[in-house]
Rosetta silent file (secondary structure, phi, psi, omega in degrees, C-alpha in Angstrom):
SEQUENCE: MENTQKKMSLNDFLLNYSLYIVLGALILVVIIMEPSFISLQNITNILGQASTRIIMALGAAGLIILKGTDLSAGRILGLCAVVASSLAQSTSYASRMYPNLPALPLILPLLAAIAVGMMFGAINGFGVAKLKVHAFIITLGTQLIAYGLSCIYIDRPPNGAQPIGSLDVRYTNLVRNTVDIGPVKLPYIIFYAAIISVIMWFVWNKTKLGKNMYAIGGNTEAAEVSGVNIVKNIMIIFLISGVLYGIAGFLEAARIGSTTSNTGLNYDLDAISASVIGGVSFSGGVGTIPGVIMGAVILQFINYGLTFVGVSPYLQYIIKGLIIILAVSIDVRKYIVKK
SCORE:     score description
SCORE:     0.000 S_00000001
   1 L     0.000  -44.059 -179.527  -25.557  -27.196    6.991 S_00000001
   2 H   -64.706  -39.773  179.016  -24.949  -24.616    4.264 S_00000001
   3 H   -64.828  -37.464  178.588  -26.420  -21.848    6.440 S_00000001
   4 H   -64.725  -41.278  178.622  -24.141  -22.877    9.304 S_00000001
   5 H   -64.340  -40.393  178.279  -21.089  -22.706    7.026 S_00000001
   6 H   -63.614  -41.608  178.913  -22.150  -19.260    5.799 S_00000001
   7 H   -63.355  -42.366  178.907  -22.620  -18.110    9.381 S_00000001
   8 H   -63.181  -42.917 -179.170  -19.219  -19.470   10.334 S_00000001
   9 H   -66.630  -35.581  177.047  -17.545  -17.785    7.371 S_00000001
  10 H   -65.980  -43.215  177.536  -19.247  -14.484    8.241 S_00000001
  11 H   -61.232  -43.166  178.345  -18.073  -14.815   11.842 S_00000001
  12 H   -61.816  -42.303 -179.525  -14.548  -15.593   10.643 S_00000001
  13 H   -62.083  -46.742 -179.336  -14.633  -12.602    8.312 S_00000001
  14 H   -65.548  -37.292  179.787  -15.764  -10.236   11.070 S_00000001
  15 H   -65.171  -39.909 -175.979  -13.195  -11.700   13.462 S_00000001
  16 H   -81.222  -30.070 -170.168  -10.343  -11.246   11.000 S_00000001
  17 H  -122.862    3.223 -177.237  -11.295   -7.902    9.499 S_00000001
  18 H   -61.023  -38.505  179.231  -13.489   -6.021   11.986 S_00000001
  19 H   -62.847  -43.829  179.953  -10.569   -3.891   13.176 S_00000001
  20 H   -67.818  -32.494  176.513   -9.711   -2.868    9.619 S_00000001
  21 H   -64.256  -45.222  179.676  -13.383   -2.120    8.937 S_00000001
  22 H   -63.856  -46.816 -179.403  -13.502    0.205   11.958 S_00000001
  23 H   -65.020  -39.936  177.064  -10.202    1.897   11.063 S_00000001
  24 H   -62.616  -40.482  178.314  -11.262    2.225    7.423 S_00000001
  25 H   -64.481  -38.412  179.260  -14.548    3.799    8.503 S_00000001
  26 H   -64.130  -43.455  177.807  -12.643    6.237   10.724 S_00000001
  27 H   -65.030  -39.626  179.124  -10.392    7.257    7.829 S_00000001
  28 H   -62.574  -39.738  177.364  -13.444    7.582    5.563 S_00000001
  29 H   -60.748  -43.461  178.492  -15.103    9.937    8.069 S_00000001
  30 H   -60.407  -44.312 -178.915  -11.973   12.120    8.031 S_00000001
  31 H   -64.801  -40.268  178.827  -11.995   12.206    4.214 S_00000001
  32 H   -65.286  -40.439  179.880  -15.711   13.098    4.119 S_00000001
  33 H   -67.789  -35.047 -177.356  -15.183   15.884    6.657 S_00000001
  34 L  -144.657   86.532 -177.303  -12.186   17.275    4.760 S_00000001
  35 H   -58.004  -26.412 -179.526  -11.760   15.958    1.173 S_00000001
  36 H   -69.450   -7.231  178.216   -8.531   17.953    0.770 S_00000001
  37 H   -60.053  -35.453  179.682   -6.967   15.552    3.268 S_00000001
  38 L   -83.552   93.715  177.205   -6.191   13.190    0.386 S_00000001
  39 L  -144.082  157.552  179.615   -3.272   14.945   -1.276 S_00000001
  40 H   -59.582  -38.797 -178.950    0.269   13.945   -2.225 S_00000001
  41 H   -62.776  -46.193 -179.600    1.671   16.394    0.311 S_00000001
  42 H   -66.092  -39.760 -179.394   -0.351   14.957    3.195 S_00000001
  43 H   -64.396  -42.711  177.987    0.431   11.368    2.221 S_00000001
  44 H   -67.516  -35.211  175.652    4.188   12.058    2.119 S_00000001
  45 H   -62.112  -43.018  179.758    3.895   13.887    5.458 S_00000001
  46 H   -63.073  -45.244  179.719    2.141   10.858    6.939 S_00000001
  47 H   -63.799  -38.517  178.195    4.787    8.471    5.587 S_00000001
  48 H   -64.459  -44.676  179.538    7.558   10.723    6.926 S_00000001
  49 H   -69.087  -31.713 -178.770    6.006   10.881   10.387 S_00000001
  50 H   -74.817  -18.698 -172.145    5.308    7.138   10.335 S_00000001
  51 H   -59.800  -48.586  179.582    8.920    6.270    9.486 S_00000001
  52 H   -68.645  -32.230  176.923   10.357    6.532   12.991 S_00000001
  53 H   -66.298  -36.678  178.209    7.245    4.798   14.368 S_00000001
  54 H   -63.361  -48.373 -178.738    7.830    1.932   11.915 S_00000001
  55 H   -60.079  -45.532  179.528   11.451    1.509   13.016 S_00000001
  56 H   -65.922  -41.708 -178.932   10.471    1.595   16.694 S_00000001
  57 H   -63.845  -33.540  177.746    7.485   -0.729   16.126 S_00000001
  58 H   -63.462  -34.132  175.662    9.745   -3.300   14.458 S_00000001
  59 H   -70.449  -46.289 -178.788   11.739   -3.426   17.676 S_00000001
  60 H   -68.069  -35.605 -177.715    8.677   -3.687   19.917 S_00000001
  61 H   -62.142  -38.499  178.082    6.968   -6.237   17.629 S_00000001
  62 H   -60.649  -35.200  179.785    9.820   -8.719   18.067 S_00000001
  63 H   -73.754  -34.669  177.208    9.296   -8.580   21.826 S_00000001
  64 H   -68.163  -38.151  176.289    5.546   -9.092   21.463 S_00000001
  65 H   -60.580  -31.901  175.838    6.221  -12.149   19.274 S_00000001
  66 L   -74.946    5.013 -177.402    8.266  -13.443   22.228 S_00000001
  67 L    72.737   30.555  177.367    5.022  -13.121   24.219 S_00000001
  68 L  -120.409 -152.864  176.214    6.306   -9.977   25.940 S_00000001
  69 L  -164.284  179.360  177.120    5.892   -6.235   25.479 S_00000001
  70 L  -149.357  102.588  177.639    7.873   -3.006   25.863 S_00000001
  71 L   -84.399   -8.117 -174.998    6.503   -0.028   27.756 S_00000001
  72 L   -95.438   -6.345 -172.009    9.905    1.696   27.702 S_00000001
  73 H   -53.966  -46.923 -177.356   10.279    2.073   23.915 S_00000001
  74 H   -64.299  -43.782 -178.523    9.074    5.678   23.741 S_00000001
  75 H   -71.404  -33.983  175.511   11.171    6.940   26.625 S_00000001
  76 H   -65.595  -45.831  175.712   14.268    5.105   25.388 S_00000001
  77 H   -55.193  -43.945 -179.492   13.736    6.670   21.960 S_00000001
  78 H   -61.905  -44.056  178.452   13.389   10.050   23.666 S_00000001
  79 H   -64.279  -41.427  177.737   16.628    9.662   25.621 S_00000001
  80 H   -61.980  -40.269  179.462   18.452    8.526   22.469 S_00000001
  81 H   -65.096  -41.120  179.508   17.065   11.562   20.622 S_00000001
  82 H   -63.640  -45.869 -179.658   18.186   13.911   23.397 S_00000001
  83 H   -63.607  -47.184 -178.461   21.716   12.478   23.439 S_00000001
  84 H   -61.763  -45.497 -177.560   22.047   12.542   19.638 S_00000001
  85 H   -67.535  -32.839  179.446   20.736   16.105   19.295 S_00000001
  86 H   -67.645  -25.659  179.611   23.005   17.389   22.071 S_00000001
  87 L   -92.353   -4.102 -175.532   26.026   16.107   20.118 S_00000001
  88 L  -127.860   32.118  174.734   24.819   17.521   16.793 S_00000001
  89 E   -79.800  153.325  179.195   23.969   21.143   17.570 S_00000001
  90 L   -62.590  136.405 -179.631   25.220   23.860   15.265 S_00000001
  91 L   -69.139  -14.776  178.830   28.626   25.210   16.322 S_00000001
  92 L   -87.380   -4.408 -178.670   27.314   28.749   15.678 S_00000001
  93 L   -85.002  118.162 -172.010   24.626   28.377   18.342 S_00000001
  94 L   -67.843  -31.330 -174.988   25.789   30.252   21.440 S_00000001
  95 L  -100.850   25.068 -178.723   23.633   28.340   23.946 S_00000001
  96 L   -68.154  160.551 -172.190   24.416   24.826   22.799 S_00000001
  97 L   -66.090  -39.173  179.112   24.864   22.128   25.421 S_00000001
  98 L  -117.980   87.608 -172.127   28.562   21.517   24.713 S_00000001
  99 L   -62.818  -25.148 -178.167   29.996   24.940   23.766 S_00000001
 100 L   -98.733    5.378 -177.684   33.535   23.677   23.177 S_00000001
 101 L   -82.514  126.246  177.418   32.575   20.650   21.125 S_00000001
 102 L   -72.220  170.124  176.904   33.644   20.832   17.456 S_00000001
 103 L   -65.221  117.411 -175.321   31.364   19.758   14.633 S_00000001
 104 L   -90.345  151.618  168.200   31.351   15.961   14.905 S_00000001
 105 L   -59.151  138.109 -173.684   30.951   13.422   12.100 S_00000001
 106 L   -63.726  -18.097  178.344   27.257   12.485   12.184 S_00000001
 107 H   -64.467  -28.275 -177.534   28.144    8.848   12.697 S_00000001
 108 H   -70.603  -48.176  173.698   29.193    9.670   16.283 S_00000001
 109 H   -59.253  -36.418  178.191   25.783   10.990   17.483 S_00000001
 110 H   -63.434  -46.843  179.823   24.196    7.991   15.747 S_00000001
 111 H   -64.479  -36.170  177.647   26.521    5.549   17.517 S_00000001
 112 H   -64.123  -42.724  178.666   25.901    7.315   20.836 S_00000001
 113 H   -64.037  -42.750  179.415   22.126    6.949   20.362 S_00000001
 114 H   -64.948  -39.002  179.518   22.493    3.280   19.437 S_00000001
 115 H   -62.290  -42.293  178.261   24.735    2.674   22.470 S_00000001
 116 H   -63.618  -45.279  178.883   22.105    4.164   24.788 S_00000001
 117 H   -61.209  -42.823  179.886   19.386    2.074   23.157 S_00000001
 118 H   -65.720  -35.594  178.779   21.473   -1.105   23.418 S_00000001
 119 H   -60.456  -46.126  179.360   22.199   -0.440   27.082 S_00000001
 120 H   -71.211  -35.175  175.635   18.487   -0.356   27.867 S_00000001
 121 H   -60.711  -39.521  178.702   17.849   -3.309   25.564 S_00000001
 122 H   -66.471  -40.465  178.814   20.442   -5.280   27.533 S_00000001
 123 H   -64.007  -48.060  179.389   18.845   -4.336   30.862 S_00000001
 124 H   -61.448  -44.890 -178.641   15.371   -5.308   29.639 S_00000001
 125 H   -63.941  -42.715  179.382   16.650   -8.525   28.062 S_00000001
 126 H   -63.549  -40.998  179.585   18.609   -9.554   31.147 S_00000001
 127 H   -62.474  -41.612 -177.882   15.583   -8.911   33.349 S_00000001
 128 H   -77.624  -49.175 -171.966   13.306  -11.026   31.165 S_00000001
 129 H   -76.817  -42.548 -172.555   15.688  -13.791   30.075 S_00000001
 130 L   -97.994  -45.700 -177.790   17.856  -14.283   33.145 S_00000001
 131 L   -84.915  -11.404  178.626   15.929  -12.865   36.107 S_00000001
 132 L    63.277   28.193  174.534   12.576  -14.138   34.723 S_00000001
 133 L   -80.050  139.852  179.813   10.892  -10.792   35.459 S_00000001
 134 L   -62.545  140.435 -176.783    7.785  -10.219   33.337 S_00000001
 135 H   -57.062  -33.794  178.873    8.491   -7.880   30.414 S_00000001
 136 H   -58.455  -44.764 -175.744    5.664   -5.584   31.555 S_00000001
 137 H   -72.627  -49.275 -176.582    7.385   -4.944   34.894 S_00000001
 138 H   -63.814  -38.529 -178.946   10.991   -4.617   33.724 S_00000001
 139 H   -77.080  -26.638  172.646   10.084   -2.261   30.864 S_00000001
 140 H   -64.463  -41.472  177.953    7.848   -0.196   33.145 S_00000001
 141 H   -65.108  -46.169 -179.194   10.872    0.278   35.387 S_00000001
 142 H   -70.800  -24.713  173.279   13.259    1.170   32.554 S_00000001
 143 H   -59.652  -47.193 -179.865   10.627    3.533   31.147 S_00000001
 144 H   -67.722  -38.742  179.059   10.844    5.583   34.346 S_00000001
 145 H   -63.465  -45.846 -179.311   14.639    5.324   34.438 S_00000001
 146 H   -62.395  -40.568  179.026   14.979    6.555   30.839 S_00000001
 147 H   -65.667  -43.476  178.691   12.634    9.471   31.521 S_00000001
 148 H   -61.288  -41.799  178.582   14.520   10.400   34.681 S_00000001
 149 H   -65.430  -37.301  176.937   17.844   10.322   32.834 S_00000001
 150 H   -61.294  -44.205 -179.781   16.410   12.531   30.064 S_00000001
 151 H   -64.498  -44.435  179.704   15.312   15.101   32.634 S_00000001
 152 H   -63.811  -42.229 -177.235   18.671   15.025   34.425 S_00000001
 153 H   -63.796  -40.896 -177.385   20.588   15.270   31.137 S_00000001
 154 H   -81.865  -43.585 -173.821   18.638   18.292   29.908 S_00000001
 155 L   -86.973   71.814  178.946   18.013   20.103   33.209 S_00000001
 156 E  -147.503  159.188  179.844   21.613   20.913   34.133 S_00000001
 157 L   -61.180  154.226    2.013   23.957   23.904   34.029 S_00000001
 158 L   -92.035   -6.185 -169.134   24.640   26.088   32.216 S_00000001
 159 L   -97.247  -14.777 -178.208   21.471   26.062   30.110 S_00000001
 160 E    71.790 -159.461 -171.744   18.838   24.558   32.380 S_00000001
 161 L   -89.564   43.951  177.201   15.792   22.768   31.053 S_00000001
 162 L   -87.791  154.289  179.039   15.542   24.451   27.675 S_00000001
 163 L   -59.705  150.940  175.955   14.899   22.411   24.507 S_00000001
 164 E   -92.076  103.114 -176.286   17.924   21.154   22.598 S_00000001
 165 L  -128.023 -157.662 -177.261   17.563   22.891   19.249 S_00000001
 166 L    49.846   56.606 -176.593   19.519   24.709   16.529 S_00000001
 167 E   -76.037  152.020  177.718   20.738   21.413   15.120 S_00000001
 168 L   -54.380  132.922 -177.172   23.570   21.153   12.616 S_00000001
 169 H   -61.803  -29.470  176.175   22.191   21.608    9.104 S_00000001
 170 H   -61.424  -38.109 -178.633   24.058   18.480    8.001 S_00000001
 171 H   -68.049  -51.503 -178.910   22.053   16.520   10.552 S_00000001
 172 H   -66.164  -37.217  178.956   18.622   17.865    9.613 S_00000001
 173 H   -65.140  -33.036  179.408   19.372   17.588    5.877 S_00000001
 174 H   -59.482  -26.517 -176.695   20.326   13.940    6.357 S_00000001
 175 H  -107.252  -39.882 -171.214   16.736   13.281    7.406 S_00000001
 176 H   -90.671  -22.874  179.484   14.595   16.031    5.856 S_00000001
 177 L   -57.151  155.510 -173.131   16.056   16.325    2.353 S_00000001
 178 E  -120.995  155.989  168.241   13.873   14.793   -0.327 S_00000001
 179 E  -102.910  119.414 -175.569   14.106   12.637   -3.415 S_00000001
 180 E   -90.627  117.680  176.094   11.899   14.222   -6.066 S_00000001
 181 E  -116.892   92.297 -173.173    9.942   11.754   -8.195 S_00000001
 182 L    63.245 -127.992  179.719    7.858   13.961  -10.465 S_00000001
 183 L   -81.650   -6.140 -176.042    5.540   15.986   -8.218 S_00000001
 184 E   -91.866  128.984  177.859    6.208   13.693   -5.255 S_00000001
 185 E  -113.068  107.307 -177.169    8.885   14.715   -2.743 S_00000001
 186 E   -99.868  117.329  178.604    9.889   11.768   -0.580 S_00000001
 187 E   -62.596  149.779  179.219   12.000   12.606    2.513 S_00000001
 188 H   -54.576  -33.114 -174.270   15.150   10.569    3.055 S_00000001
 189 H   -60.355  -29.539  177.383   13.701    9.257    6.326 S_00000001
 190 H   -64.551  -40.247  179.868   11.174    7.164    4.370 S_00000001
 191 H   -69.664  -35.905  176.202   14.018    5.372    2.588 S_00000001
 192 H   -61.902  -43.578  178.874   15.833    4.745    5.886 S_00000001
 193 H   -63.071  -39.677  179.946   12.678    3.124    7.271 S_00000001
 194 H   -64.793  -44.098 -179.958   12.327    1.023    4.097 S_00000001
 195 H   -62.258  -46.023 -179.887   15.953   -0.177    4.278 S_00000001
 196 H   -64.711  -36.378  178.128   15.639   -1.115    7.960 S_00000001
 197 H   -63.052  -41.598  178.236   12.344   -2.892    7.237 S_00000001
 198 H   -63.791  -43.224  178.957   14.033   -5.022    4.550 S_00000001
 199 H   -61.222  -44.850 -178.697   16.876   -5.878    6.935 S_00000001
 200 H   -69.101  -33.509  175.408   14.433   -6.856    9.677 S_00000001
 201 H   -60.714  -42.654  179.084   12.362   -8.917    7.224 S_00000001
 202 H   -63.143  -43.740 -179.655   15.529  -10.866    6.408 S_00000001
 203 H   -62.263  -44.966 -176.474   16.328  -11.336   10.111 S_00000001
 204 H   -70.012  -35.949 -169.212   12.817  -12.532   10.938 S_00000001
 205 H  -106.567  -20.451 -171.764   12.353  -14.821    7.944 S_00000001
 206 H  -122.822    4.556 -179.602   15.770  -15.989    6.753 S_00000001
 207 L  -119.695  160.898  176.946   17.932  -16.384    9.846 S_00000001
 208 H   -63.674  -35.974  178.794   18.129  -18.905   12.670 S_00000001
 209 H   -59.272  -45.157  179.977   17.511  -16.077   15.139 S_00000001
 210 H   -62.510  -44.032  178.762   14.177  -15.274   13.468 S_00000001
 211 H   -62.745  -40.284  178.194   13.071  -18.904   13.496 S_00000001
 212 H   -65.865  -36.814  179.221   14.051  -19.186   17.153 S_00000001
 213 H   -59.287  -48.058  179.401   12.122  -15.996   17.966 S_00000001
 214 H   -65.730  -37.589 -179.102    8.906  -17.454   16.550 S_00000001
 215 H   -65.998  -44.116  179.866    9.577  -20.797   18.227 S_00000001
 216 H   -64.386  -43.398  179.750   10.127  -19.235   21.659 S_00000001
 217 H   -67.377  -34.322 -179.390    7.027  -17.082   21.327 S_00000001
 218 H   -73.981  -42.995 -179.924    4.921  -19.982   20.120 S_00000001
 219 L  -162.638   97.966 -174.575    5.977  -22.483   22.782 S_00000001
 220 H   -61.507  -42.764 -177.463    8.954  -21.727   25.010 S_00000001
 221 H   -64.429  -43.530  179.912    9.113  -25.195   26.555 S_00000001
 222 H   -65.044  -39.024  178.666    9.051  -26.934   23.181 S_00000001
 223 H   -63.539  -40.357 -179.567   11.733  -24.581   21.837 S_00000001
 224 H   -66.336  -41.228  177.964   13.972  -25.317   24.835 S_00000001
 225 H   -63.450  -31.658 -179.511   13.516  -29.062   24.399 S_00000001
 226 L   -77.641   -1.602  176.676   14.455  -28.624   20.721 S_00000001
 227 L    98.546    8.865  179.039   17.811  -27.185   21.767 S_00000001
 228 L   -75.895  131.053  176.546   17.106  -23.453   21.407 S_00000001
 229 L   -78.661   98.608 -171.749   19.182  -21.317   23.782 S_00000001
 230 H   -63.231  -49.540 -176.865   16.309  -19.325   25.281 S_00000001
 231 H   -60.938  -47.616 -178.117   18.357  -16.800   27.281 S_00000001
 232 H   -61.241  -45.895 -176.763   20.748  -16.022   24.432 S_00000001
 233 H   -68.743  -40.068  177.238   18.019  -15.554   21.828 S_00000001
 234 H   -63.447  -42.320  178.789   15.834  -13.384   24.063 S_00000001
 235 H   -60.179  -43.395 -178.691   18.841  -11.202   24.904 S_00000001
 236 H   -65.127  -41.786  179.196   19.689  -10.736   21.213 S_00000001
 237 H   -62.887  -40.567  177.906   16.091   -9.795   20.321 S_00000001
 238 H   -67.130  -38.824  177.670   16.046   -7.211   23.118 S_00000001
 239 H   -63.718  -40.317  177.230   19.420   -5.834   22.000 S_00000001
 240 H   -62.470  -40.601  177.303   18.107   -5.491   18.437 S_00000001
 241 H   -60.520  -40.127  178.031   15.100   -3.601   19.779 S_00000001
 242 H   -63.789  -40.501  176.275   17.492   -1.241   21.561 S_00000001
 243 H   -60.300  -44.328 -179.139   19.448   -0.658   18.344 S_00000001
 244 H   -66.020  -38.944  176.774   16.204    0.163   16.512 S_00000001
 245 H   -64.089  -38.492  178.809   15.104    2.571   19.255 S_00000001
 246 H   -64.286  -45.457  178.646   18.487    4.290   19.037 S_00000001
 247 H   -62.924  -44.598  179.948   18.262    4.695   15.250 S_00000001
 248 H   -62.196  -39.428  178.494   14.658    5.908   15.530 S_00000001
 249 H   -65.011  -42.938  177.347   15.668    8.422   18.213 S_00000001
 250 H   -58.822  -45.058 -178.397   18.537    9.745   16.082 S_00000001
 251 H   -72.160  -38.600 -176.776   16.208   10.218   13.096 S_00000001
 252 H   -66.043  -38.022  179.189   13.305   11.628   15.131 S_00000001
 253 H   -59.885  -43.835  179.543   15.442   14.378   16.672 S_00000001
 254 H   -71.870  -33.642 -179.078   16.433   15.631   13.222 S_00000001
 255 H   -65.049  -45.640 -177.519   12.906   15.240   11.868 S_00000001
 256 H   -87.743  -17.082  172.795   11.271   17.439   14.513 S_00000001
 257 L    90.882  -12.009  176.683   14.275   19.788   14.811 S_00000001
 258 L  -162.120  162.967 -179.547   14.593   19.894   18.603 S_00000001
 259 E  -134.977  152.678  173.965   14.220   17.641   21.627 S_00000001
 260 L  -137.116 -178.423  177.497   12.984   17.916   25.204 S_00000001
 261 L   -67.985  -15.045  178.869   12.474   15.492   28.060 S_00000001
 262 L   -92.733   -1.425  175.428    9.003   14.846   26.617 S_00000001
 263 L   -60.848  130.177 -178.457   10.316   13.634   23.257 S_00000001
 264 L    92.352    0.070 -179.979    9.038   10.093   22.769 S_00000001
 265 L   -59.841  125.049  178.486    6.049   10.526   25.099 S_00000001
 266 L    68.118    6.585  176.083    3.458    7.807   24.311 S_00000001
 267 H   -64.240  -30.320  179.486    5.483    6.556   21.332 S_00000001
 268 H   -63.746  -35.376  176.774    5.547    3.147   23.026 S_00000001
 269 H   -65.858  -38.510  176.760    1.747    3.047   22.795 S_00000001
 270 H   -63.134  -41.242 -179.000    2.019    3.812   19.075 S_00000001
 271 H   -64.894  -43.846  179.460    4.548    0.988   18.662 S_00000001
 272 H   -67.396  -43.390  179.559    2.368   -1.529   20.500 S_00000001
 273 H   -61.433  -46.125 -179.590   -0.773   -0.346   18.689 S_00000001
 274 H   -60.456  -40.180 -179.419    0.919   -0.552   15.287 S_00000001
 275 H   -64.124  -47.642 -176.412    2.134   -4.067   16.055 S_00000001
 276 H   -70.330  -40.496  175.967   -1.260   -5.358   17.163 S_00000001
 277 H   -59.882  -35.781 -178.963   -3.110   -3.600   14.319 S_00000001
 278 L   -80.942    5.014  173.869   -0.586   -5.216   11.988 S_00000001
 279 L    96.919    6.448  175.659   -1.419   -8.704   13.227 S_00000001
 280 L   -76.578  126.776 -171.955    1.305   -9.316   15.812 S_00000001
 281 L   -96.391  135.395  175.649   -0.301  -11.502   18.485 S_00000001
 282 L   -71.161  -11.952  175.662    0.134  -11.076   22.226 S_00000001
 283 L   -78.037   -7.890  173.288   -0.310  -14.844   22.467 S_00000001
 284 L    91.427  151.140  172.847    3.175  -15.092   20.917 S_00000001
 285 L    79.386    4.971 -176.637    4.749  -16.594   17.830 S_00000001
 286 L  -132.225  131.874  176.674    2.719  -14.625   15.262 S_00000001
 287 L   160.315  149.888  179.456    3.632  -11.485   13.312 S_00000001
 288 L  -134.200  154.588  177.159    5.005  -10.193   10.021 S_00000001
 289 H   -64.347  -49.557  178.127    7.103   -7.217    8.929 S_00000001
 290 H   -56.918  -36.603  178.312    4.574   -6.022    6.279 S_00000001
 291 H   -62.998  -44.828  179.444    1.849   -6.203    8.931 S_00000001
 292 H   -62.970  -43.828  179.138    3.807   -4.026   11.365 S_00000001
 293 H   -60.357  -47.496 -179.721    4.569   -1.480    8.629 S_00000001
 294 H   -62.362  -40.791  178.743    0.910   -1.356    7.568 S_00000001
 295 H   -61.718  -42.792  179.567   -0.193   -1.009   11.189 S_00000001
 296 H   -66.110  -40.469 -179.795    2.157    1.924   11.782 S_00000001
 297 H   -67.412  -44.632  179.020    1.070    3.688    8.580 S_00000001
 298 H   -60.764  -44.735 -179.367   -2.652    3.188    9.306 S_00000001
 299 H   -62.787  -42.577  179.323   -2.220    4.469   12.865 S_00000001
 300 H   -68.805  -33.997  176.288   -0.289    7.528   11.682 S_00000001
 301 H   -58.934  -44.054  179.941   -2.885    8.090    8.964 S_00000001
 302 H   -69.394  -45.371  178.376   -5.544    8.271   11.671 S_00000001
 303 H   -56.237  -49.677 -178.122   -3.416   10.461   13.980 S_00000001
 304 H   -65.422  -42.750 -177.826   -2.650   12.905   11.194 S_00000001
 305 H   -64.147  -43.237  179.901   -6.227   12.840    9.889 S_00000001
 306 H   -64.407  -39.055  176.151   -7.821   13.556   13.268 S_00000001
 307 H   -66.972  -39.671 -177.505   -5.448   16.477   13.801 S_00000001
 308 H   -60.689  -38.182 -178.382   -6.090   17.686   10.228 S_00000001
 309 L   -92.540    6.014  172.249   -9.854   17.948   10.816 S_00000001
 310 L    84.103   24.041  176.935   -9.370   19.619   14.201 S_00000001
 311 L   -70.875  136.340 -179.018  -10.306   16.805   16.584 S_00000001
 312 L   -55.897  136.979  176.887   -9.301   17.634   20.163 S_00000001
 313 H   -56.677  -32.471  179.554   -6.024   16.001   21.285 S_00000001
 314 H   -67.467  -40.116  177.303   -7.857   14.761   24.385 S_00000001
 315 H   -67.753  -32.025  177.990  -10.457   13.016   22.244 S_00000001
 316 H   -63.187  -37.514  176.678   -7.623   11.535   20.160 S_00000001
 317 H   -61.010  -41.378  179.612   -6.272    9.833   23.290 S_00000001
 318 H   -63.616  -44.339  179.610   -9.695    8.268   23.850 S_00000001
 319 H   -62.530  -43.527  177.897   -9.864    7.054   20.245 S_00000001
 320 H   -60.461  -42.682  179.543   -6.349    5.578   20.476 S_00000001
 321 H   -61.727  -42.306  178.838   -7.293    3.812   23.697 S_00000001
 322 H   -64.799  -38.134  178.477  -10.407    2.330   22.106 S_00000001
 323 H   -62.667  -43.515  179.439   -8.342    1.159   19.103 S_00000001
 324 H   -63.150  -45.928  179.892   -5.879   -0.621   21.408 S_00000001
 325 H   -60.261  -44.786 -179.867   -8.703   -2.259   23.384 S_00000001
 326 H   -63.393  -45.054 -177.698  -10.428   -3.377   20.178 S_00000001
 327 H   -62.216  -45.904 -178.683   -7.205   -4.695   18.646 S_00000001
 328 H   -70.347  -36.460  178.133   -6.214   -6.708   21.719 S_00000001
 329 H   -61.243  -43.887  178.339   -9.775   -7.983   22.229 S_00000001
 330 H   -64.942  -40.345  178.807   -9.831   -9.320   18.671 S_00000001
 331 H   -61.782  -43.577  179.029   -6.382  -10.853   19.158 S_00000001
 332 H   -64.974  -40.738  179.701   -7.541  -12.625   22.334 S_00000001
 333 H   -63.927  -41.100  176.951  -10.700  -13.811   20.607 S_00000001
 334 H   -60.384  -41.098 -178.791   -8.650  -15.240   17.724 S_00000001
 335 H   -64.735  -40.547  178.919   -6.454  -17.059   20.240 S_00000001
 336 H   -63.923  -44.840  179.196   -9.511  -18.546   21.981 S_00000001
 337 H   -61.998  -41.203 -179.989  -10.986  -19.702   18.664 S_00000001
 338 H   -63.893  -40.978  179.672   -7.631  -21.194   17.654 S_00000001
 339 L   -67.004    0.000    0.000   -7.365  -23.073   20.946 S_00000001
């Protein structure tokens, strides 16, 4: 009997922590290959790069908790980034997209990015909540639409398909400037991600909307019988995801300094991976804000580390794919055991 309990506890341990063991081993290999990888500069770089992924993942994670997904997140972020950067180019740049546009208050490009994100969030939400289209299908469609709009927006006279760069210094400073804490220089973007994470934690854990989100994801029929307005709540969660994609796009454009139609490529995979690594279940109704944040940071740690030691980008795609397969397989296995 005692041996059976030990075996069960070992199985439970491996089921719950095998993904983290694999990811930890991968990070350890990177550190062994290049010990200089562990430095304050690299860690702050990783946190800075992870910040927009965290914001985007928080939007996608809410949809996964609803037992859905979002394949359009990266392309929506990219379109939002393109729109924001086109409205915030330096007025001294001769080839800017809008040559007669004066220097705008930065709140306007931000609001434009959020509006674009909300528009797509509304389309996705309406498709899922009202038309009953599976989230996979509707977001696959809006992914292509967002990419097409990005290409059309950039590839037009008079400048053609050149990157949107030479951004207003006010814009880049808003994101890239740092808060110096001793030898550590923390970019502003890290604090923006932290603030948004706190807000989303409050929404998920302390509001009726958050409770309804978990209820719908856990058992839609039971939630409806309990009086939850399914359509309204799903629409609001999708709209919030659109707002988060818009904010992430606005920040990402300033972080990287220029945008193209390929901005946001595969970011949706990062958002889904971060969510699942962080414990958000595709079976619905399960997920936490700290988990999503940790998942995004771990994933970015691996991305940055593999690049740091010179691993081929093509091999990195394979590793990411294996991580996603492993994460979802473990999630499915947990669901089977729970059932």
